[in-house]
Every structure is written in C-alpha cells, then in structure tokens.
C-alpha cells in the first residue's frame, strides 16, 4: 500500500479515456484502460469465429489467452498472445464483442486479478465501468465521469465524420443508448456510480475543463 489509486468509471463516449489519460500524464501516474482488456478478449473470441452470444465458447477460449499490458513512452499497449493488438481492438465490431464478453462472469474474474495487481506497483489512474465499485473499492479517489446521451452522441458523431464514416446523429445516439443499456443492466458488475464517487458531468465542459475538473477532484481527495 501507500500508493494512490484513482478510479474513473462512466459510460462509453463520455470522454473518459481521453480525460483520464491526460490527467494521469500530468500527475505522473500510470494510466490503465481496462476497456482495452475487454476488447482484447473480444478480439480473441471474434478471430476464432465464436459468436458474440456463445457464452460457453467464450469461456473455452480464456485458457488460451495470454494478456499483457505494456507501456511505451507512457502509452498503454495491449499484447494478446505476443501480438500488439492496441490498434486492432479499436473497431465498432470489437466494441460490440467487448460489451458481450464483459457480461460473462468468468471473463470478469479473469481480468480482476490482472487489474488489481496493477494497483500494487505504483500510483495509478484506472478507467472502466466497475473500478470504484468492484476492482478497487478502497481507491482514495473515485470519479463517475458522465455526459448526457446527446452530448456523447454529438462528440462521437463528429469523431466518426472526421474519419470519413457515413453515419447519422440518430444512428450514433441509438448505438450509445444501446451500449448504456447493456452495460447498466447486466447481472454482474453493472455500470453504476459508487456511493463515495464524485459525479462529474462533462456535457457542458471542454476537454481541458474536464481534465482540470478531474485534477481538482484528485487534489482535493488526496490532500484530505
Ligand atoms: O471503454 P471501452 O469502450 O473500451 O469498453 C469496452 C467494453 O468493455 C464496454 O462495452 C464495457 C466493457 N467494460 C467493462 O465491462 N468493464 C470495464 N471495467 C471496462 C470496460
């Protein structure tokens, strides 16, 4: 112990990882993106041609998975059975797989030890859905970072347009609402705000304002 753990949870598209990564860099903490781990398992499942809904198939793949988290110039890389999959996991298809595999208890158990272990080696800022509630309930700082569906949809829409993808605002908003529903209603470790988490709504904040708000909360909590 003696290390500081900051848990940042919240729904997809709230800018969580961008804000968390920047805040961690400014504090000199190690940033851990736990969503990337679920995505890596989703990728392994997808590549084996296992259906998203095939829980038994997903569980059968776990013993074949070797997951390593490495850092290059402070940036997290996810290594799946020796292959750096940090880029390959960033597709809508793998996001969908990640959401499905994350509802399987054996998958969550598989990642629990990995994630807890990372908090034992230094100051960390970990982002996910259940960090403050399940993974690091003793974290000194817990933040629930969210934004309205409309604000999240607008940001995501602009991001996708920039990448040249043909989508409508309505489609993007519907996707986000559906992922929220899946993440919040699953039986195990659903997305919810820990009782002792500080709520931060970034709907009306710029990126820099959001980073400053997170840094302020961390400073207040670690000075207590
Ligand atoms: O944050 P993300 O979009 O990379 O997360 C991908 C999926 O993983 C998302 O649908 C929810 C799930 N997830 C989870 O269940 N628990 C976490 N701690 C992190 C992500």
PDB file of C-alpha atoms and ligand atoms in Angstrom:
ATOM      1  CA  UNK A   1       0.000   0.000   0.000  1.00  0.00           C
ATOM      2  CA  UNK A   2       0.978   3.623   0.167  1.00  0.00           C
ATOM      3  CA  UNK A   3       0.219   4.075  -3.485  1.00  0.00           C
ATOM      4  CA  UNK A   4      -2.619   6.247  -4.724  1.00  0.00           C
ATOM      5  CA  UNK A   5      -5.348   4.677  -6.823  1.00  0.00           C
ATOM      6  CA  UNK A   6      -7.773   6.825  -8.781  1.00  0.00           C
ATOM      7  CA  UNK A   7     -10.850   5.038 -10.159  1.00  0.00           C
ATOM      8  CA  UNK A   8     -12.700   6.683 -13.027  1.00  0.00           C
ATOM      9  CA  UNK A   9     -15.887   4.983 -14.163  1.00  0.00           C
ATOM     10  CA  UNK A  10     -18.606   6.021 -16.544  1.00  0.00           C
ATOM     11  CA  UNK A  11     -20.473   5.202 -19.738  1.00  0.00           C
ATOM     12  CA  UNK A  12     -18.919   4.979 -23.186  1.00  0.00           C
ATOM     13  CA  UNK A  13     -18.413   8.178 -25.123  1.00  0.00           C
ATOM     14  CA  UNK A  14     -18.160  10.486 -22.110  1.00  0.00           C
ATOM     15  CA  UNK A  15     -14.541  11.274 -22.998  1.00  0.00           C
ATOM     16  CA  UNK A  16     -13.405   9.198 -20.072  1.00  0.00           C
ATOM     17  CA  UNK A  17     -10.260   7.697 -21.583  1.00  0.00           C
ATOM     18  CA  UNK A  18      -9.051  10.948 -23.167  1.00  0.00           C
ATOM     19  CA  UNK A  19      -9.557  12.857 -19.926  1.00  0.00           C
ATOM     20  CA  UNK A  20      -8.133  10.052 -17.777  1.00  0.00           C
ATOM     21  CA  UNK A  21      -5.044   9.599 -19.963  1.00  0.00           C
ATOM     22  CA  UNK A  22      -4.265  13.320 -19.893  1.00  0.00           C
ATOM     23  CA  UNK A  23      -4.832  13.622 -16.139  1.00  0.00           C
ATOM     24  CA  UNK A  24      -2.586  10.604 -15.459  1.00  0.00           C
ATOM     25  CA  UNK A  25       0.171  12.032 -17.666  1.00  0.00           C
ATOM     26  CA  UNK A  26       0.110  15.357 -15.821  1.00  0.00           C
ATOM     27  CA  UNK A  27       0.251  13.612 -12.443  1.00  0.00           C
ATOM     28  CA  UNK A  28       2.892  11.079 -13.488  1.00  0.00           C
ATOM     29  CA  UNK A  29       0.545   8.204 -12.663  1.00  0.00           C
ATOM     30  CA  UNK A  30       0.279   5.044 -14.742  1.00  0.00           C
ATOM     31  CA  UNK A  31      -2.914   5.107 -16.794  1.00  0.00           C
ATOM     32  CA  UNK A  32      -4.767   1.806 -17.066  1.00  0.00           C
ATOM     33  CA  UNK A  33      -7.507   1.499 -19.682  1.00  0.00           C
ATOM     34  CA  UNK A  34      -9.474  -1.590 -18.611  1.00  0.00           C
ATOM     35  CA  UNK A  35     -11.882  -1.370 -21.552  1.00  0.00           C
ATOM     36  CA  UNK A  36      -8.912  -2.282 -23.778  1.00  0.00           C
ATOM     37  CA  UNK A  37      -8.576  -5.583 -21.889  1.00  0.00           C
ATOM     38  CA  UNK A  38     -12.213  -6.494 -22.548  1.00  0.00           C
ATOM     39  CA  UNK A  39     -11.689  -5.505 -26.159  1.00  0.00           C
ATOM     40  CA  UNK A  40      -8.641  -7.798 -26.419  1.00  0.00           C
ATOM     41  CA  UNK A  41     -10.703 -10.727 -25.181  1.00  0.00           C
ATOM     42  CA  UNK A  42     -13.461  -9.707 -27.591  1.00  0.00           C
ATOM     43  CA  UNK A  43     -10.896  -9.732 -30.400  1.00  0.00           C
ATOM     44  CA  UNK A  44      -9.632 -13.205 -29.459  1.00  0.00           C
ATOM     45  CA  UNK A  45     -13.211 -14.505 -29.450  1.00  0.00           C
ATOM     46  CA  UNK A  46     -14.075 -12.800 -32.742  1.00  0.00           C
ATOM     47  CA  UNK A  47     -10.965 -14.126 -34.500  1.00  0.00           C
ATOM     48  CA  UNK A  48     -11.843 -17.668 -33.537  1.00  0.00           C
ATOM     49  CA  UNK A  49     -15.212 -17.241 -35.210  1.00  0.00           C
ATOM     50  CA  UNK A  50     -17.113 -17.646 -31.960  1.00  0.00           C
ATOM     51  CA  UNK A  51     -20.500 -15.917 -31.886  1.00  0.00           C
ATOM     52  CA  UNK A  52     -20.940 -12.957 -29.521  1.00  0.00           C
ATOM     53  CA  UNK A  53     -23.735 -14.786 -27.753  1.00  0.00           C
ATOM     54  CA  UNK A  54     -21.860 -18.087 -27.320  1.00  0.00           C
ATOM     55  CA  UNK A  55     -21.014 -17.913 -23.608  1.00  0.00           C
ATOM     56  CA  UNK A  56     -19.619 -21.469 -23.460  1.00  0.00           C
ATOM     57  CA  UNK A  57     -17.434 -20.717 -26.485  1.00  0.00           C
ATOM     58  CA  UNK A  58     -16.149 -17.527 -24.855  1.00  0.00           C
ATOM     59  CA  UNK A  59     -15.281 -19.338 -21.627  1.00  0.00           C
ATOM     60  CA  UNK A  60     -13.478 -22.082 -23.572  1.00  0.00           C
ATOM     61  CA  UNK A  61     -11.174 -19.502 -25.175  1.00  0.00           C
ATOM     62  CA  UNK A  62      -9.975 -17.991 -21.879  1.00  0.00           C
ATOM     63  CA  UNK A  63      -7.274 -20.608 -21.092  1.00  0.00           C
ATOM     64  CA  UNK A  64      -5.724 -19.863 -24.498  1.00  0.00           C
ATOM     65  CA  UNK A  65      -5.456 -16.150 -23.789  1.00  0.00           C
ATOM     66  CA  UNK A  66      -2.224 -14.574 -22.560  1.00  0.00           C
ATOM     67  CA  UNK A  67      -2.808 -10.914 -21.956  1.00  0.00           C
ATOM     68  CA  UNK A  68      -0.004  -8.496 -21.199  1.00  0.00           C
ATOM     69  CA  UNK A  69      -0.163  -4.758 -20.641  1.00  0.00           C
ATOM     70  CA  UNK A  70       2.987  -2.889 -21.560  1.00  0.00           C
ATOM     71  CA  UNK A  71       3.922   0.777 -21.676  1.00  0.00           C
ATOM     72  CA  UNK A  72       5.851   2.550 -24.411  1.00  0.00           C
ATOM     73  CA  UNK A  73       6.578   6.217 -23.709  1.00  0.00           C
ATOM     74  CA  UNK A  74       3.792   6.168 -21.151  1.00  0.00           C
ATOM     75  CA  UNK A  75       1.242   4.805 -23.626  1.00  0.00           C
ATOM     76  CA  UNK A  76      -0.565   1.584 -22.767  1.00  0.00           C
ATOM     77  CA  UNK A  77      -0.238  -1.292 -25.232  1.00  0.00           C
ATOM     78  CA  UNK A  78      -2.300  -4.452 -25.080  1.00  0.00           C
ATOM     79  CA  UNK A  79      -0.447  -7.590 -26.082  1.00  0.00           C
ATOM     80  CA  UNK A  80      -2.557 -10.636 -26.905  1.00  0.00           C
ATOM     81  CA  UNK A  81      -0.594 -13.884 -27.136  1.00  0.00           C
ATOM     82  CA  UNK A  82       2.517 -11.954 -28.126  1.00  0.00           C
ATOM     83  CA  UNK A  83       0.828  -9.676 -30.665  1.00  0.00           C
ATOM     84  CA  UNK A  84       0.339  -5.946 -30.037  1.00  0.00           C
ATOM     85  CA  UNK A  85      -3.387  -5.527 -30.692  1.00  0.00           C
ATOM     86  CA  UNK A  86      -3.721  -1.918 -29.467  1.00  0.00           C
ATOM     87  CA  UNK A  87      -4.937  -0.772 -32.905  1.00  0.00           C
ATOM     88  CA  UNK A  88      -6.911  -3.875 -33.895  1.00  0.00           C
ATOM     89  CA  UNK A  89      -9.241  -3.556 -30.881  1.00  0.00           C
ATOM     90  CA  UNK A  90     -10.476  -0.080 -31.911  1.00  0.00           C
ATOM     91  CA  UNK A  91     -13.281  -1.062 -34.276  1.00  0.00           C
ATOM     92  CA  UNK A  92     -17.075  -0.945 -33.764  1.00  0.00           C
ATOM     93  CA  UNK A  93     -17.238  -4.731 -34.236  1.00  0.00           C
ATOM     94  CA  UNK A  94     -14.745  -5.369 -31.441  1.00  0.00           C
ATOM     95  CA  UNK A  95     -16.516  -2.795 -29.225  1.00  0.00           C
ATOM     96  CA  UNK A  96     -19.647  -4.900 -29.635  1.00  0.00           C
ATOM     97  CA  UNK A  97     -17.763  -8.110 -28.828  1.00  0.00           C
ATOM     98  CA  UNK A  98     -16.170  -6.422 -25.799  1.00  0.00           C
ATOM     99  CA  UNK A  99     -19.566  -5.440 -24.457  1.00  0.00           C
ATOM    100  CA  UNK A 100     -20.792  -9.044 -24.839  1.00  0.00           C
ATOM    101  CA  UNK A 101     -17.760 -10.781 -23.314  1.00  0.00           C
ATOM    102  CA  UNK A 102     -17.761  -8.299 -20.430  1.00  0.00           C
ATOM    103  CA  UNK A 103     -21.128  -9.683 -19.289  1.00  0.00           C
ATOM    104  CA  UNK A 104     -19.618 -13.157 -18.789  1.00  0.00           C
ATOM    105  CA  UNK A 105     -18.607 -13.681 -15.119  1.00  0.00           C
ATOM    106  CA  UNK A 106     -15.599 -15.890 -15.995  1.00  0.00           C
ATOM    107  CA  UNK A 107     -14.207 -13.083 -18.173  1.00  0.00           C
ATOM    108  CA  UNK A 108     -14.568 -10.533 -15.369  1.00  0.00           C
ATOM    109  CA  UNK A 109     -12.913 -12.904 -12.913  1.00  0.00           C
ATOM    110  CA  UNK A 110     -10.083 -13.494 -15.385  1.00  0.00           C
ATOM    111  CA  UNK A 111      -9.380  -9.742 -15.562  1.00  0.00           C
ATOM    112  CA  UNK A 112      -9.981  -8.925 -11.892  1.00  0.00           C
ATOM    113  CA  UNK A 113      -6.610 -10.244 -10.704  1.00  0.00           C
ATOM    114  CA  UNK A 114      -4.729  -8.604 -13.562  1.00  0.00           C
ATOM    115  CA  UNK A 115      -6.339  -5.251 -12.781  1.00  0.00           C
ATOM    116  CA  UNK A 116      -5.918  -5.450  -9.012  1.00  0.00           C
ATOM    117  CA  UNK A 117      -2.299  -6.460  -9.445  1.00  0.00           C
ATOM    118  CA  UNK A 118      -1.581  -3.303 -11.421  1.00  0.00           C
ATOM    119  CA  UNK A 119      -2.618  -1.119  -8.472  1.00  0.00           C
ATOM    120  CA  UNK A 120       0.036  -2.715  -6.258  1.00  0.00           C
ATOM    121  CA  UNK A 121       3.029  -1.412  -8.162  1.00  0.00           C
ATOM    122  CA  UNK A 122       2.646   2.363  -8.101  1.00  0.00           C
ATOM    123  CA  UNK A 123       0.265   5.309  -8.359  1.00  0.00           C
ATOM    124  CA  UNK A 124      -2.370   4.547 -10.958  1.00  0.00           C
ATOM    125  CA  UNK A 125      -5.374   6.045 -12.602  1.00  0.00           C
ATOM    126  CA  UNK A 126      -7.636   3.271 -13.824  1.00  0.00           C
ATOM    127  CA  UNK A 127     -10.656   3.786 -16.022  1.00  0.00           C
ATOM    128  CA  UNK A 128     -13.542   1.418 -16.678  1.00  0.00           C
ATOM    129  CA  UNK A 129     -17.062   0.617 -15.524  1.00  0.00           C
ATOM    130  CA  UNK A 130     -16.603  -1.153 -12.180  1.00  0.00           C
ATOM    131  CA  UNK A 131     -13.273   0.121 -10.897  1.00  0.00           C
ATOM    132  CA  UNK A 132     -14.683   2.090  -7.936  1.00  0.00           C
ATOM    133  CA  UNK A 133     -17.357  -0.490  -7.155  1.00  0.00           C
ATOM    134  CA  UNK A 134     -15.632  -3.873  -7.653  1.00  0.00           C
ATOM    135  CA  UNK A 135     -11.970  -3.762  -8.684  1.00  0.00           C
ATOM    136  CA  UNK A 136     -10.567  -1.096  -6.343  1.00  0.00           C
ATOM    137  CA  UNK A 137     -13.259  -0.374  -3.737  1.00  0.00           C
ATOM    138  CA  UNK A 138     -10.511   1.067  -1.488  1.00  0.00           C
ATOM    139  CA  UNK A 139      -9.355   3.633  -4.081  1.00  0.00           C
ATOM    140  CA  UNK A 140      -8.611   7.008  -2.459  1.00  0.00           C
ATOM    141  CA  UNK A 141     -10.272   8.855  -5.326  1.00  0.00           C
ATOM    142  CA  UNK A 142     -13.375   7.760  -7.235  1.00  0.00           C
ATOM    143  CA  UNK A 143     -14.894   9.748 -10.055  1.00  0.00           C
ATOM    144  CA  UNK A 144     -18.012   8.915 -12.022  1.00  0.00           C
ATOM    145  CA  UNK A 145     -17.495  10.733 -15.291  1.00  0.00           C
ATOM    146  CA  UNK A 146     -20.535  11.066 -17.475  1.00  0.00           C
ATOM    147  CA  UNK A 147     -22.287  13.276 -20.021  1.00  0.00           C
ATOM    148  CA  UNK A 148     -25.778  13.346 -21.483  1.00  0.00           C
ATOM    149  CA  UNK A 149     -26.584  10.899 -24.308  1.00  0.00           C
ATOM    150  CA  UNK A 150     -26.974  13.923 -26.611  1.00  0.00           C
ATOM    151  CA  UNK A 151     -23.572  15.376 -25.728  1.00  0.00           C
ATOM    152  CA  UNK A 152     -21.860  11.980 -26.084  1.00  0.00           C
ATOM    153  CA  UNK A 153     -23.615  11.280 -29.392  1.00  0.00           C
ATOM    154  CA  UNK A 154     -22.608  14.667 -30.793  1.00  0.00           C
ATOM    155  CA  UNK A 155     -18.922  14.142 -29.906  1.00  0.00           C
ATOM    156  CA  UNK A 156     -18.881  10.633 -31.299  1.00  0.00           C
ATOM    157  CA  UNK A 157     -20.723  11.757 -34.445  1.00  0.00           C
ATOM    158  CA  UNK A 158     -18.138  14.469 -35.155  1.00  0.00           C
ATOM    159  CA  UNK A 159     -15.330  11.989 -34.495  1.00  0.00           C
ATOM    160  CA  UNK A 160     -16.768   9.460 -36.974  1.00  0.00           C
ATOM    161  CA  UNK A 161     -17.439  12.163 -39.597  1.00  0.00           C
ATOM    162  CA  UNK A 162     -13.812  13.215 -39.277  1.00  0.00           C
ATOM    163  CA  UNK A 163     -12.797   9.618 -40.004  1.00  0.00           C
ATOM    164  CA  UNK A 164     -14.963   9.768 -43.109  1.00  0.00           C
ATOM    165  CA  UNK A 165     -17.568   7.293 -41.873  1.00  0.00           C
ATOM    166  CA  UNK A 166     -21.125   7.756 -43.158  1.00  0.00           C
ATOM    167  CA  UNK A 167     -23.342   7.836 -40.082  1.00  0.00           C
ATOM    168  CA  UNK A 168     -26.294   9.859 -38.876  1.00  0.00           C
ATOM    169  CA  UNK A 169     -26.663  11.563 -35.493  1.00  0.00           C
ATOM    170  CA  UNK A 170     -29.700   9.384 -34.809  1.00  0.00           C
ATOM    171  CA  UNK A 171     -27.745   6.165 -35.506  1.00  0.00           C
ATOM    172  CA  UNK A 172     -24.912   7.212 -33.234  1.00  0.00           C
ATOM    173  CA  UNK A 173     -27.287   8.220 -30.422  1.00  0.00           C
ATOM    174  CA  UNK A 174     -29.148   4.900 -30.725  1.00  0.00           C
ATOM    175  CA  UNK A 175     -25.845   2.931 -30.553  1.00  0.00           C
ATOM    176  CA  UNK A 176     -24.772   4.807 -27.440  1.00  0.00           C
ATOM    177  CA  UNK A 177     -28.137   4.320 -25.738  1.00  0.00           C
ATOM    178  CA  UNK A 178     -27.990   0.590 -26.529  1.00  0.00           C
ATOM    179  CA  UNK A 179     -24.462   0.175 -25.115  1.00  0.00           C
ATOM    180  CA  UNK A 180     -25.532   2.096 -21.967  1.00  0.00           C
ATOM    181  CA  UNK A 181     -28.462  -0.233 -21.568  1.00  0.00           C
ATOM    182  CA  UNK A 182     -26.261  -3.340 -21.948  1.00  0.00           C
ATOM    183  CA  UNK A 183     -23.557  -2.071 -19.593  1.00  0.00           C
ATOM    184  CA  UNK A 184     -26.017  -0.884 -16.918  1.00  0.00           C
ATOM    185  CA  UNK A 185     -28.416  -3.811 -16.880  1.00  0.00           C
ATOM    186  CA  UNK A 186     -26.025  -6.777 -16.978  1.00  0.00           C
ATOM    187  CA  UNK A 187     -26.243  -9.017 -13.918  1.00  0.00           C
ATOM    188  CA  UNK A 188     -22.573  -8.840 -12.990  1.00  0.00           C
ATOM    189  CA  UNK A 189     -20.674  -5.654 -12.136  1.00  0.00           C
ATOM    190  CA  UNK A 190     -23.106  -3.340 -13.941  1.00  0.00           C
ATOM    191  CA  UNK A 191     -22.082   0.241 -14.602  1.00  0.00           C
ATOM    192  CA  UNK A 192     -23.137   2.321 -11.639  1.00  0.00           C
ATOM    193  CA  UNK A 193     -21.793   5.161  -9.552  1.00  0.00           C
ATOM    194  CA  UNK A 194     -20.051   4.084  -6.333  1.00  0.00           C
ATOM    195  CA  UNK A 195     -21.589   5.715  -3.267  1.00  0.00           C
ATOM    196  CA  UNK A 196     -18.356   7.512  -2.468  1.00  0.00           C
ATOM    197  CA  UNK A 197     -17.641   8.606  -6.057  1.00  0.00           C
ATOM    198  CA  UNK A 198     -17.697  12.245  -7.119  1.00  0.00           C
ATOM    199  CA  UNK A 199     -20.077  12.816 -10.042  1.00  0.00           C
ATOM    200  CA  UNK A 200     -18.568  14.793 -12.901  1.00  0.00           C
ATOM    201  CA  UNK A 201     -20.886  15.680 -15.786  1.00  0.00           C
ATOM    202  CA  UNK A 202     -18.861  16.896 -18.760  1.00  0.00           C
ATOM    203  CA  UNK A 203     -21.826  17.707 -21.061  1.00  0.00           C
ATOM    204  CA  UNK A 204     -21.078  21.426 -20.952  1.00  0.00           C
ATOM    205  CA  UNK A 205     -17.306  21.217 -20.442  1.00  0.00           C
ATOM    206  CA  UNK A 206     -14.481  21.364 -22.969  1.00  0.00           C
ATOM    207  CA  UNK A 207     -11.780  18.686 -22.878  1.00  0.00           C
ATOM    208  CA  UNK A 208      -9.380  20.966 -20.994  1.00  0.00           C
ATOM    209  CA  UNK A 209     -12.085  21.936 -18.485  1.00  0.00           C
ATOM    210  CA  UNK A 210     -12.843  18.253 -17.913  1.00  0.00           C
ATOM    211  CA  UNK A 211      -9.159  17.470 -17.304  1.00  0.00           C
ATOM    212  CA  UNK A 212      -8.898  20.392 -14.875  1.00  0.00           C
ATOM    213  CA  UNK A 213     -12.032  19.226 -13.036  1.00  0.00           C
ATOM    214  CA  UNK A 214     -10.571  15.707 -12.644  1.00  0.00           C
ATOM    215  CA  UNK A 215      -7.233  17.083 -11.418  1.00  0.00           C
ATOM    216  CA  UNK A 216      -9.052  19.289  -8.901  1.00  0.00           C
ATOM    217  CA  UNK A 217     -11.026  16.345  -7.524  1.00  0.00           C
ATOM    218  CA  UNK A 218      -7.862  14.231  -7.221  1.00  0.00           C
ATOM    219  CA  UNK A 219      -6.028  17.053  -5.471  1.00  0.00           C
ATOM    220  CA  UNK A 220      -8.863  17.628  -3.006  1.00  0.00           C
ATOM    221  CA  UNK A 221      -9.203  13.938  -2.190  1.00  0.00           C
ATOM    222  CA  UNK A 222      -5.504  13.223  -1.797  1.00  0.00           C
ATOM    223  CA  UNK A 223      -4.998  16.244   0.471  1.00  0.00           C
ATOM    224  CA  UNK A 224      -7.726  15.152   2.882  1.00  0.00           C
TER     225      UNK A 224
HETATM  226  O1  LIG B   1     -14.389   1.640 -22.533  1.00  0.00           O
HETATM  227  P1  LIG B   1     -14.486   0.720 -23.752  1.00  0.00           P
HETATM  228  O2  LIG B   1     -15.462   1.182 -24.787  1.00  0.00           O
HETATM  229  O3  LIG B   1     -13.151   0.412 -24.354  1.00  0.00           O
HETATM  230  O4  LIG B   1     -15.054  -0.667 -23.149  1.00  0.00           O
HETATM  231  C1  LIG B   1     -15.379  -1.755 -23.965  1.00  0.00           C
HETATM  232  C2  LIG B   1     -16.433  -2.613 -23.293  1.00  0.00           C
HETATM  233  O5  LIG B   1     -15.900  -3.245 -22.131  1.00  0.00           O
HETATM  234  C3  LIG B   1     -17.679  -1.851 -22.832  1.00  0.00           C
HETATM  235  O6  LIG B   1     -18.819  -2.323 -23.509  1.00  0.00           O
HETATM  236  C4  LIG B   1     -17.849  -2.153 -21.382  1.00  0.00           C
HETATM  237  C5  LIG B   1     -16.794  -3.163 -21.047  1.00  0.00           C
HETATM  238  N1  LIG B   1     -16.055  -2.813 -19.834  1.00  0.00           N
HETATM  239  C6  LIG B   1     -16.458  -3.359 -18.646  1.00  0.00           C
HETATM  240  O7  LIG B   1     -17.444  -4.083 -18.614  1.00  0.00           O
HETATM  241  N2  LIG B   1     -15.766  -3.103 -17.508  1.00  0.00           N
HETATM  242  C7  LIG B   1     -14.697  -2.302 -17.529  1.00  0.00           C
HETATM  243  N3  LIG B   1     -14.021  -2.065 -16.395  1.00  0.00           N
HETATM  244  C8  LIG B   1     -14.275  -1.702 -18.740  1.00  0.00           C
HETATM  245  C9  LIG B   1     -14.987  -1.965 -19.882  1.00  0.00           C
END
